[in-house]
Amino acid sequence: MSIRYGSLAGLATAALVLSAVATSGEELERKGIPAPPGHVFQTIISGYQFRTKETRALQDDDLENPGFLAVERAADVWKTVDGGEGKSCMSCHGEAEKTMKGVGAAMPKWSEKLNKPVNLEQQINICRTEHMKAEPWAFKSKELTDMTTFVRFQSRGLPVAVKADGPMSPWFEKGKEIYYTRVGQLDLACASCHEKNNGKFMRADFLSQGQTNGFPTYRLRDQRLIPLHERFEGCMFDVRGVPYKPLSDEFLALELYVAWRGIGLPVETPSVRN
Amino acid sequence: MADKPRIKLPKEAKKGEIIQIKTLVSHLMESGQRKDAQGKPIARKIINKFTCEFNGRPVFSCALEPAISANPYIQFDARIDEEGTFKFAWTDDDGSVVTAEEKIALKA
Amino acid sequence: MGAINRRQAFLLGGGFVALTVLPMAANAEPSNDAAELIKKFTGGKEAAKGKITLDLPEIAENGNTVPLALTVESPMTAENYVKEVLFVADGNPNAGVATLMFTPMSGKAEASIRIRLAQTQNVIAVAKMSDGSLFTERKTVKVTIGGCGG
């Protein structure tokens, strides 16, 4: 039994007694953006705002930010021919800096062809299998996370702009339902931490609003880039639940709903988080 | 460690100016403290040495241990007295060396 | 990396033993080879306090990636410069962190690196000057492990 479980057990016993203990000497100001009318938050706050000045500094400098190693790797792969069609990403899409601008900020997006939403990872693999006749990349593979990061990076600074109406409506509702459903032995929903208690100090860390605008994110803990669905899995594991599968309909619905909760936040990929 | 190292320094400097150099390379920096799924120790594999030369003369170097974070970031300074070429080298435990070069000119 | 499971991912990073560490006095006798490494570096000579500034967070957001910046006061001329700076961490499985080697061409005795700290402990720097004199500085960094991240 790992110590991790030990600390979780302690957490369960403590029955989520959360307190705003200021431990890190100086608590930095948390700036946000005003939420649109009818939104669940009044102020939408990026995860960046919950981090220390040292971690913010790692993200602020593009040379110091290790996430850019992935951006640079994928920039080369973008131009590299792969698969039976003899194509690269560039063969169809040209310069990513121009054609991919805004694409990542609007994901997940409705696919008429599949009659369901697709996220960035799925779209990259659709391109690979259908248009390049190349093997799809596995979820969590360096290749897929690198390319997802690279494409999302082309939207850096642009506001998160998912569409949640029309055919997306039932997916949005499904995502919302998952967000508010308590799961796992600790019986916690996403909302328990990230809606009701964000800003508070728990497990030696500040709970954020659980925004997705920085994903894939370079996590200090893992010292590598983490795609969003791996983070979802991590959260469900942390509450001792059985996680849904990455790229499952459930996580896709949740991705859509959580993206909506951060609507208007600038894309920060590749961000740096704890 | 096939990725290209990331290096940032100015393209030119005044004679006698001290410039800042930032470097970042991709490396897992396997500490030798971890175990695999079967409980067997994973062998240490790190970048154990970094050197920077300018026109063939040493500027800065360091010996690194497993307590250096993955994707090592190293920042240091250099005084520029003439134009020339920086040579950077990162040495892996397996003996492989990744190198890079950057030129700097003197400002008129 | 692909075959590493979740528990290992947790243990990853430094791969150091993961402990939930409460902030505590880090003045206890070092349990690793910190003293030996320092003795080897100094040749047993006493290092004076001063000249060194260590910029380290008081509380590390994450022990796997702790930014460390060093400044040593020195004119950095051919006659008078900082030759070497040894870094050790007295609470890691192995104390060694890095040894930095400067030259007069460095211009300044300044550097930044990122280090792994397995628990709350002291980071100790010892600088060797070109005239053989020695200076030292230490800073305690509190390391807590437990956050969910995100």
Coordinates of C-alpha atoms in Angstrom, one line a residue:
Chain A
M1 CA 0.0 0.0 0.0
S2 CA 1.5 3.3 -1.0
I3 CA 1.7 6.3 1.1
R4 CA -0.6 8.0 -1.4
Y5 CA -3.4 5.8 -0.2
G6 CA -2.5 6.6 3.4
S7 CA -2.9 10.3 2.8
L8 CA -6.1 9.7 1.0
A9 CA -7.4 7.7 3.9
G10 CA -6.5 10.6 6.2
L11 CA -8.4 12.9 3.9
A12 CA -11.5 10.7 4.0
T13 CA -11.4 10.7 7.8
A14 CA -11.0 14.4 7.8
A15 CA -14.3 14.4 6.0
L16 CA -13.2 17.2 3.8
V17 CA -12.6 19.8 6.4
L18 CA -11.3 22.4 4.2
S19 CA -9.8 25.6 5.4
A20 CA -8.1 28.5 3.7
V21 CA -4.8 28.0 5.4
A22 CA -2.3 30.4 3.9
T23 CA 0.8 28.3 3.9
S24 CA 3.0 29.8 1.3
G25 CA 3.7 33.1 2.9
E26 CA 2.3 35.3 0.2
E27 CA -0.9 34.3 -1.5
L28 CA -0.8 35.9 -4.9
E29 CA -3.8 37.7 -6.2
R30 CA -6.1 35.7 -8.4
K31 CA -7.3 37.6 -11.4
G32 CA -10.1 36.3 -13.5
I33 CA -12.4 37.3 -16.3
P34 CA -16.1 38.2 -15.8
A35 CA -18.4 35.2 -16.7
P36 CA -21.2 35.6 -19.2
P37 CA -24.8 36.0 -17.9
G38 CA -26.2 32.7 -16.6
H39 CA -22.8 31.2 -16.1
V40 CA -22.1 29.1 -13.0
F41 CA -19.2 31.4 -11.9
Q42 CA -19.1 35.1 -11.5
T43 CA -15.4 35.2 -12.2
I44 CA -13.7 32.6 -14.4
I45 CA -10.2 32.0 -13.1
S46 CA -7.4 30.1 -14.9
G47 CA -5.4 27.5 -13.0
Y48 CA -2.4 29.7 -13.6
Q49 CA -3.8 32.0 -10.9
F50 CA -3.7 29.3 -8.3
R51 CA 0.0 28.6 -8.7
T52 CA 3.1 30.1 -6.9
K53 CA 5.2 32.8 -8.4
E54 CA 7.9 30.3 -9.2
T55 CA 5.5 28.0 -11.2
R56 CA 4.0 31.0 -13.0
A57 CA 7.6 32.1 -13.9
L58 CA 8.2 28.7 -15.6
Q59 CA 5.1 29.2 -17.8
D60 CA 5.8 32.9 -18.5
D61 CA 9.1 32.4 -20.3
D62 CA 8.8 30.4 -23.5
L63 CA 12.4 29.2 -23.3
E64 CA 12.2 28.1 -19.7
N65 CA 8.8 26.4 -20.2
P66 CA 9.5 22.7 -20.8
G67 CA 6.2 22.4 -22.6
F68 CA 7.9 24.0 -25.6
L69 CA 10.0 20.9 -26.1
A70 CA 6.8 19.2 -27.2
V71 CA 5.8 22.1 -29.4
E72 CA 9.1 22.0 -31.2
R73 CA 9.1 18.2 -31.6
A74 CA 5.6 18.4 -33.1
A75 CA 6.5 21.3 -35.4
D76 CA 8.9 18.9 -37.1
V77 CA 6.4 16.1 -37.2
W78 CA 3.8 18.4 -38.8
K79 CA 6.0 18.6 -41.9
T80 CA 7.0 14.9 -41.9
V81 CA 5.3 12.6 -44.4
D82 CA 3.7 9.5 -42.8
G83 CA 1.3 6.8 -44.0
G84 CA 0.2 5.3 -47.3
E85 CA -1.0 8.5 -48.9
G86 CA 2.5 10.1 -48.7
K87 CA 1.1 13.1 -46.9
S88 CA 2.1 15.2 -43.9
C89 CA -0.2 17.4 -41.8
M90 CA 1.3 20.2 -43.9
S91 CA 0.2 18.7 -47.2
C92 CA -3.4 19.5 -46.3
H93 CA -3.2 22.2 -43.7
G94 CA -0.2 24.3 -44.8
E95 CA 1.4 26.5 -42.2
A96 CA 0.0 25.5 -38.8
E97 CA 0.7 29.0 -37.5
K98 CA -2.0 30.3 -39.9
T99 CA -4.4 27.4 -40.5
M100 CA -4.6 26.1 -36.9
K101 CA -5.1 29.4 -35.3
G102 CA -8.3 29.2 -33.2
V103 CA -8.9 25.5 -34.0
G104 CA -7.8 24.2 -30.6
A105 CA -9.7 26.9 -28.7
A106 CA -13.0 25.6 -30.2
M107 CA -12.6 21.9 -29.4
P108 CA -14.4 19.7 -28.8
K109 CA -16.4 20.3 -32.0
W110 CA -19.4 18.7 -33.7
S111 CA -18.6 16.2 -36.4
E112 CA -21.4 15.8 -39.0
K113 CA -19.8 12.7 -40.3
L114 CA -19.6 10.9 -37.0
N115 CA -22.7 12.5 -35.6
K116 CA -20.9 13.2 -32.3
P117 CA -18.4 15.7 -31.0
V118 CA -14.7 15.1 -31.5
N119 CA -11.8 16.5 -29.5
L120 CA -8.4 17.5 -30.7
E121 CA -6.7 14.1 -30.0
Q122 CA -9.5 12.4 -32.0
Q123 CA -9.4 14.8 -34.8
I124 CA -5.6 14.3 -35.2
N125 CA -6.1 10.6 -35.4
I126 CA -9.0 11.0 -37.9
C127 CA -6.6 13.0 -40.1
R128 CA -3.9 10.3 -39.7
T129 CA -6.1 7.3 -40.4
E130 CA -8.5 8.7 -43.1
H131 CA -6.4 11.3 -44.9
M132 CA -2.8 10.1 -44.4
K133 CA -3.5 6.3 -44.2
A134 CA -1.2 6.3 -41.2
E135 CA -1.5 4.4 -37.9
P136 CA -3.4 6.3 -35.2
W137 CA -1.3 7.4 -32.3
A138 CA -2.2 5.9 -28.9
F139 CA -3.7 8.2 -26.2
K140 CA -0.9 9.3 -23.8
S141 CA 1.7 8.6 -26.5
K142 CA 4.4 11.3 -26.7
E143 CA 3.4 11.7 -30.4
L144 CA -0.3 12.4 -29.8
T145 CA 0.3 14.6 -26.8
D146 CA 3.0 16.6 -28.6
M147 CA 0.8 17.2 -31.7
T148 CA -2.2 18.1 -29.5
T149 CA 0.0 20.6 -27.6
F150 CA 1.3 22.0 -30.9
V151 CA -2.1 22.5 -32.4
R152 CA -3.6 24.0 -29.2
F153 CA -0.5 26.3 -28.9
Q154 CA -1.6 27.9 -32.2
S155 CA -4.6 29.2 -30.3
R156 CA -2.6 30.5 -27.4
G157 CA -4.1 33.8 -26.1
L158 CA -7.3 33.2 -28.0
P159 CA -10.5 32.8 -25.9
V160 CA -11.9 29.3 -25.2
A161 CA -14.9 29.3 -27.6
V162 CA -16.7 25.9 -27.5
K163 CA -20.2 25.6 -29.0
A164 CA -22.6 23.9 -26.5
D165 CA -25.9 24.3 -28.3
G166 CA -27.6 22.6 -31.2
P167 CA -26.6 19.0 -31.6
M168 CA -24.0 19.5 -28.8
S169 CA -26.8 20.1 -26.3
P170 CA -27.3 16.5 -25.1
W171 CA -23.5 16.1 -24.8
F172 CA -23.4 19.3 -22.8
E173 CA -26.2 18.0 -20.5
K174 CA -24.4 14.7 -20.1
G175 CA -21.2 16.4 -19.2
K176 CA -23.0 18.6 -16.7
E177 CA -24.5 15.5 -15.1
I178 CA -21.1 13.8 -14.8
Y179 CA -19.7 17.0 -13.3
Y180 CA -22.2 17.1 -10.5
T181 CA -22.3 13.3 -9.8
R182 CA -20.5 12.1 -6.7
V183 CA -18.3 9.1 -7.4
G184 CA -15.7 6.9 -5.7
Q185 CA -15.1 5.9 -2.1
L186 CA -14.6 9.5 -1.2
D187 CA -18.0 10.3 -2.7
L188 CA -16.9 13.5 -4.4
A189 CA -18.1 15.2 -7.6
C190 CA -16.0 17.5 -9.8
A191 CA -18.2 20.3 -8.3
S192 CA -17.3 19.3 -4.7
C193 CA -13.7 20.5 -5.2
H194 CA -13.7 22.8 -8.2
E195 CA -17.0 24.7 -7.8
K196 CA -17.7 24.7 -4.1
N197 CA -14.2 24.8 -2.7
N198 CA -11.9 26.3 -5.3
G199 CA -9.3 28.7 -3.7
K200 CA -9.1 26.6 -0.6
F201 CA -6.1 24.7 0.5
M202 CA -6.3 20.9 0.5
R203 CA -3.8 18.1 0.3
A204 CA -1.0 20.7 0.4
D205 CA -2.3 22.4 -2.7
F206 CA -4.8 25.1 -3.7
L207 CA -7.9 23.8 -5.4
S208 CA -8.5 25.5 -8.7
Q209 CA -11.7 26.0 -10.7
G210 CA -10.6 23.0 -12.7
Q211 CA -10.3 24.9 -15.9
T212 CA -9.0 23.3 -19.1
N213 CA -7.5 26.3 -21.0
G214 CA -3.9 25.2 -20.3
F215 CA -4.1 21.6 -21.5
P216 CA -2.1 19.7 -22.3
T217 CA -0.2 21.0 -19.4
Y218 CA 3.4 20.4 -18.2
R219 CA 2.9 19.0 -14.7
L220 CA 5.8 19.6 -12.2
R221 CA 4.9 16.4 -10.5
D222 CA 5.1 14.2 -13.6
Q223 CA 7.8 16.4 -15.4
R224 CA 6.0 15.8 -18.7
L225 CA 2.9 17.0 -20.6
I226 CA -0.4 15.7 -19.4
P227 CA -3.4 15.5 -21.7
L228 CA -6.8 16.5 -20.4
H229 CA -8.4 13.1 -20.2
E230 CA -5.4 11.8 -18.3
R231 CA -6.0 14.6 -15.7
F232 CA -9.7 13.5 -15.6
E233 CA -8.6 10.0 -14.9
G234 CA -6.3 11.3 -12.2
C235 CA -9.1 13.2 -10.5
M236 CA -11.4 10.1 -10.5
F237 CA -8.6 8.0 -9.2
D238 CA -7.9 10.5 -6.5
V239 CA -11.4 10.2 -5.2
R240 CA -11.0 6.4 -5.4
G241 CA -13.4 6.0 -8.2
V242 CA -13.2 3.9 -11.4
P243 CA -12.2 6.4 -14.1
Y244 CA -13.9 6.4 -17.5
K245 CA -11.7 5.6 -20.4
P246 CA -9.7 8.4 -22.1
L247 CA -11.5 9.5 -25.3
S248 CA -14.7 7.8 -24.1
D249 CA -18.1 9.5 -24.7
E250 CA -18.3 10.3 -21.0
F251 CA -14.9 12.1 -20.9
L252 CA -15.8 13.8 -24.2
A253 CA -19.0 15.1 -22.7
L254 CA -17.2 16.2 -19.6
E255 CA -14.5 17.9 -21.8
L256 CA -17.2 19.9 -23.6
Y257 CA -18.9 20.9 -20.3
V258 CA -15.8 21.9 -18.5
A259 CA -14.5 23.9 -21.5
W260 CA -17.8 25.8 -21.4
R261 CA -17.2 26.5 -17.7
G262 CA -14.0 28.3 -18.8
I263 CA -15.5 30.1 -21.8
G264 CA -13.6 33.2 -22.7
L265 CA -10.4 32.2 -20.8
P266 CA -7.3 32.6 -23.0
V267 CA -5.8 29.3 -24.1
E268 CA -2.5 28.9 -22.3
T269 CA -1.2 25.7 -23.8
P270 CA 1.5 24.6 -23.0
S271 CA 0.8 25.7 -19.4
V272 CA 2.8 24.7 -16.3
R273 CA 0.9 23.4 -13.3
N274 CA 1.6 21.4 -10.2
Chain B
M1 CA 17.8 12.7 -26.3
A2 CA 17.3 13.2 -30.0
D3 CA 15.5 16.5 -29.6
K4 CA 17.2 19.7 -30.5
P5 CA 18.4 21.6 -27.4
R6 CA 16.6 24.9 -26.8
I7 CA 19.1 27.8 -26.4
K8 CA 18.5 31.5 -26.0
L9 CA 21.1 34.2 -26.1
P10 CA 21.4 37.6 -27.9
K11 CA 22.5 37.7 -31.5
E12 CA 25.0 40.5 -30.8
A13 CA 26.6 42.2 -27.8
K14 CA 28.8 45.2 -27.1
K15 CA 32.5 44.4 -26.3
G16 CA 32.8 43.6 -22.6
E17 CA 29.0 43.1 -22.2
I18 CA 27.9 40.2 -20.0
I19 CA 25.0 38.3 -21.6
Q20 CA 22.6 35.7 -20.2
I21 CA 22.4 32.3 -21.7
K22 CA 19.4 30.0 -21.2
T23 CA 19.4 26.3 -22.2
L24 CA 16.8 23.5 -22.0
V25 CA 17.1 20.0 -23.2
S26 CA 14.7 17.1 -23.3
H27 CA 15.7 14.3 -21.0
L28 CA 13.9 12.0 -18.5
M29 CA 16.8 12.2 -16.0
E30 CA 16.0 8.7 -14.7
S31 CA 17.2 8.9 -11.2
G32 CA 18.0 5.2 -10.5
Q33 CA 15.7 5.3 -7.5
R34 CA 12.6 4.1 -9.3
K35 CA 11.3 0.5 -9.8
D36 CA 9.4 -0.9 -12.8
A37 CA 6.1 -2.8 -12.7
Q38 CA 7.9 -6.0 -11.7
G39 CA 9.6 -4.2 -8.8
K40 CA 13.0 -4.2 -10.5
P41 CA 15.1 -1.1 -10.1
I42 CA 15.1 1.1 -13.3
A43 CA 18.7 1.9 -14.1
R44 CA 20.0 5.4 -13.7
K45 CA 20.2 7.4 -16.9
I46 CA 20.9 11.1 -16.7
I47 CA 22.7 13.9 -18.3
N48 CA 25.8 14.0 -16.1
K49 CA 27.7 16.9 -17.6
F50 CA 27.1 20.1 -19.4
T51 CA 29.8 22.3 -20.9
C52 CA 29.8 25.7 -22.7
E53 CA 32.9 27.0 -24.6
F54 CA 33.4 30.2 -26.5
N55 CA 35.9 30.2 -29.3
G56 CA 37.4 27.0 -27.8
R57 CA 37.8 28.4 -24.3
P58 CA 35.7 27.2 -21.3
V59 CA 33.0 29.6 -20.1
F60 CA 30.9 27.5 -17.8
S61 CA 30.3 23.8 -17.1
C62 CA 28.6 21.6 -14.5
A63 CA 28.5 18.1 -13.3
L64 CA 24.9 17.0 -12.7
E65 CA 23.4 14.4 -10.3
P66 CA 20.0 12.5 -10.4
A67 CA 18.7 15.4 -8.2
I68 CA 18.4 17.5 -11.3
S69 CA 14.8 17.7 -12.6
A70 CA 13.8 16.1 -15.9
N71 CA 14.4 18.3 -19.0
P72 CA 17.3 20.0 -17.4
Y73 CA 17.3 23.8 -17.5
I74 CA 20.6 25.6 -17.1
Q75 CA 21.1 29.3 -17.1
F76 CA 24.4 31.2 -16.8
D77 CA 26.3 34.2 -18.0
A78 CA 29.1 35.0 -20.4
R79 CA 31.3 38.0 -21.0
I80 CA 31.7 38.9 -24.6
D81 CA 35.0 40.4 -25.6
E82 CA 35.0 39.3 -29.3
E83 CA 32.7 37.9 -31.8
G84 CA 32.6 34.1 -32.1
T85 CA 30.9 30.8 -31.5
F86 CA 29.5 29.2 -28.5
K87 CA 29.7 25.4 -28.3
F88 CA 27.3 23.6 -26.0
A89 CA 27.5 19.9 -25.0
W90 CA 25.3 17.7 -22.9
T91 CA 26.8 14.2 -22.0
D92 CA 24.5 11.3 -21.3
D93 CA 25.3 8.4 -18.9
D94 CA 25.3 6.2 -22.0
G95 CA 28.2 8.1 -23.4
S96 CA 26.2 9.9 -26.1
V97 CA 26.7 13.7 -26.4
V98 CA 24.3 16.2 -27.8
T99 CA 25.9 19.4 -29.1
A100 CA 24.8 22.7 -30.4
E101 CA 26.4 25.9 -31.6
E102 CA 25.3 29.6 -31.5
K103 CA 27.1 32.6 -33.0
I104 CA 27.3 36.0 -31.5
A105 CA 28.4 39.2 -33.2
L106 CA 29.9 42.4 -31.8
K107 CA 27.7 45.5 -31.8
A108 CA 29.3 48.4 -33.7
Chain C
M1 CA 7.6 5.6 -20.2
G2 CA 4.6 3.9 -21.7
A3 CA 4.7 0.9 -19.5
I4 CA 4.8 2.8 -16.2
N5 CA 1.7 2.5 -14.2
R6 CA 0.0 5.1 -12.0
R7 CA 1.7 4.3 -8.8
Q8 CA 5.0 4.6 -10.5
A9 CA 4.0 7.8 -12.1
F10 CA 3.4 9.0 -8.6
L11 CA 6.8 7.8 -7.6
L12 CA 8.3 9.2 -10.7
G13 CA 9.9 12.5 -10.8
G14 CA 12.8 12.2 -8.7
G15 CA 11.7 8.7 -8.2
F16 CA 12.4 9.5 -4.6
V17 CA 10.4 7.8 -2.0
A18 CA 7.2 9.7 -1.8
L19 CA 6.2 10.8 1.6
T20 CA 3.6 13.1 2.9
V21 CA 5.9 15.4 4.8
L22 CA 4.8 17.9 7.3
P23 CA 6.9 21.0 7.6
M24 CA 9.4 20.2 10.3
A25 CA 12.7 21.4 11.5
A26 CA 15.3 20.5 8.9
N27 CA 18.1 20.9 11.3
A28 CA 18.4 17.2 12.2
E29 CA 21.6 15.4 11.4
P30 CA 21.7 14.8 7.7
S31 CA 21.1 11.1 6.9
N32 CA 22.9 11.0 3.6
D33 CA 26.4 11.7 2.3
A34 CA 26.1 15.5 2.4
A35 CA 28.9 16.0 5.0
E36 CA 31.2 13.7 3.1
L37 CA 30.6 15.5 -0.2
I38 CA 31.3 18.8 1.4
K39 CA 34.5 17.6 3.1
K40 CA 35.7 16.2 -0.2
F41 CA 35.0 19.5 -1.9
T42 CA 36.6 21.7 0.8
G43 CA 39.5 19.4 1.7
G44 CA 38.2 19.6 5.3
K45 CA 38.7 23.4 5.4
E46 CA 36.1 25.6 7.1
A47 CA 33.9 27.6 4.7
A48 CA 33.0 31.1 5.8
K49 CA 29.4 32.4 5.7
G50 CA 28.7 35.0 3.1
K51 CA 29.2 36.1 -0.6
I52 CA 26.5 33.6 -1.7
T53 CA 22.8 34.3 -2.3
L54 CA 20.5 31.4 -2.9
D55 CA 17.1 32.0 -4.4
L56 CA 14.9 29.1 -3.5
P57 CA 11.2 29.0 -2.7
E58 CA 10.4 28.8 1.0
I59 CA 7.8 26.2 0.2
A60 CA 8.3 24.3 -3.0
E61 CA 5.1 23.9 -5.1
N62 CA 6.4 20.5 -6.1
G63 CA 9.5 18.8 -4.9
N64 CA 10.2 17.3 -8.4
T65 CA 10.9 20.7 -9.9
V66 CA 12.3 23.3 -7.6
P67 CA 13.9 26.4 -9.2
L68 CA 17.2 27.3 -7.7
A69 CA 19.1 30.5 -8.6
L70 CA 22.7 31.2 -7.4
T71 CA 24.6 34.5 -7.1
V72 CA 28.1 34.7 -5.7
E73 CA 29.7 38.1 -5.1
S74 CA 32.9 38.2 -7.1
P75 CA 34.6 40.6 -9.6
M76 CA 35.1 37.5 -11.9
T77 CA 38.5 38.7 -13.2
A78 CA 41.4 36.5 -14.1
E79 CA 42.9 37.3 -10.7
N80 CA 39.8 36.9 -8.6
Y81 CA 36.9 34.7 -9.6
V82 CA 34.6 31.9 -8.4
K83 CA 36.0 28.6 -9.6
E84 CA 33.4 26.1 -8.4
V85 CA 30.2 25.9 -6.5
L86 CA 29.0 22.6 -5.0
F87 CA 25.3 22.0 -4.3
V88 CA 24.1 19.3 -1.9
A89 CA 20.7 18.5 -0.5
D90 CA 20.9 16.9 3.0
G91 CA 17.5 15.1 2.9
N92 CA 17.6 13.4 -0.5
P93 CA 18.6 9.7 -0.9
N94 CA 21.9 10.9 -2.3
A95 CA 23.1 14.4 -1.3
G96 CA 24.8 15.3 -4.6
V97 CA 22.9 17.9 -6.7
A98 CA 25.4 19.6 -9.0
T99 CA 28.8 21.2 -9.2
L100 CA 29.0 24.3 -11.2
M101 CA 32.3 25.5 -12.7
F102 CA 32.8 29.1 -13.6
T103 CA 35.6 30.9 -15.4
P104 CA 36.5 34.6 -15.7
M105 CA 34.7 34.4 -19.1
S106 CA 31.5 33.7 -17.2
G107 CA 31.4 37.4 -16.4
K108 CA 29.2 36.8 -13.4
A109 CA 29.0 34.0 -10.9
E110 CA 25.3 33.5 -11.5
A111 CA 23.4 30.4 -12.5
S112 CA 19.9 28.8 -12.4
I113 CA 18.9 25.2 -12.4
R114 CA 15.9 23.1 -11.4
I115 CA 16.3 20.5 -8.7
R116 CA 14.5 17.5 -7.1
L117 CA 13.9 17.6 -3.3
A118 CA 12.4 14.4 -1.8
Q119 CA 11.3 16.1 1.4
T120 CA 11.7 19.2 3.6
Q121 CA 15.5 19.8 3.8
N122 CA 18.4 22.1 3.5
V123 CA 20.0 23.0 0.2
I124 CA 23.7 23.8 0.9
A125 CA 26.0 25.7 -1.5
V126 CA 29.8 25.8 -1.0
A127 CA 31.8 28.2 -3.3
K128 CA 35.5 27.8 -3.9
M129 CA 37.3 31.0 -5.0
S130 CA 40.3 31.2 -7.3
D131 CA 42.5 32.1 -4.2
G132 CA 41.3 28.9 -2.5
S133 CA 39.0 30.6 0.0
L134 CA 35.6 29.0 0.7
F135 CA 32.2 30.3 1.4
T136 CA 28.9 28.6 2.2
E137 CA 25.2 29.3 2.4
R138 CA 22.2 27.1 3.1
K139 CA 18.5 27.5 2.8
T140 CA 15.6 25.3 4.0
V141 CA 13.0 24.4 1.5
K142 CA 9.7 23.0 2.7
V143 CA 8.4 20.2 0.5
T144 CA 4.9 18.9 0.7
I145 CA 3.6 16.1 -1.4
G146 CA 0.0 15.4 -1.8
G147 CA -1.6 17.9 -4.2
C148 CA -3.9 16.7 -7.0
G149 CA -2.7 19.3 -9.5
G150 CA -4.7 20.6 -12.4

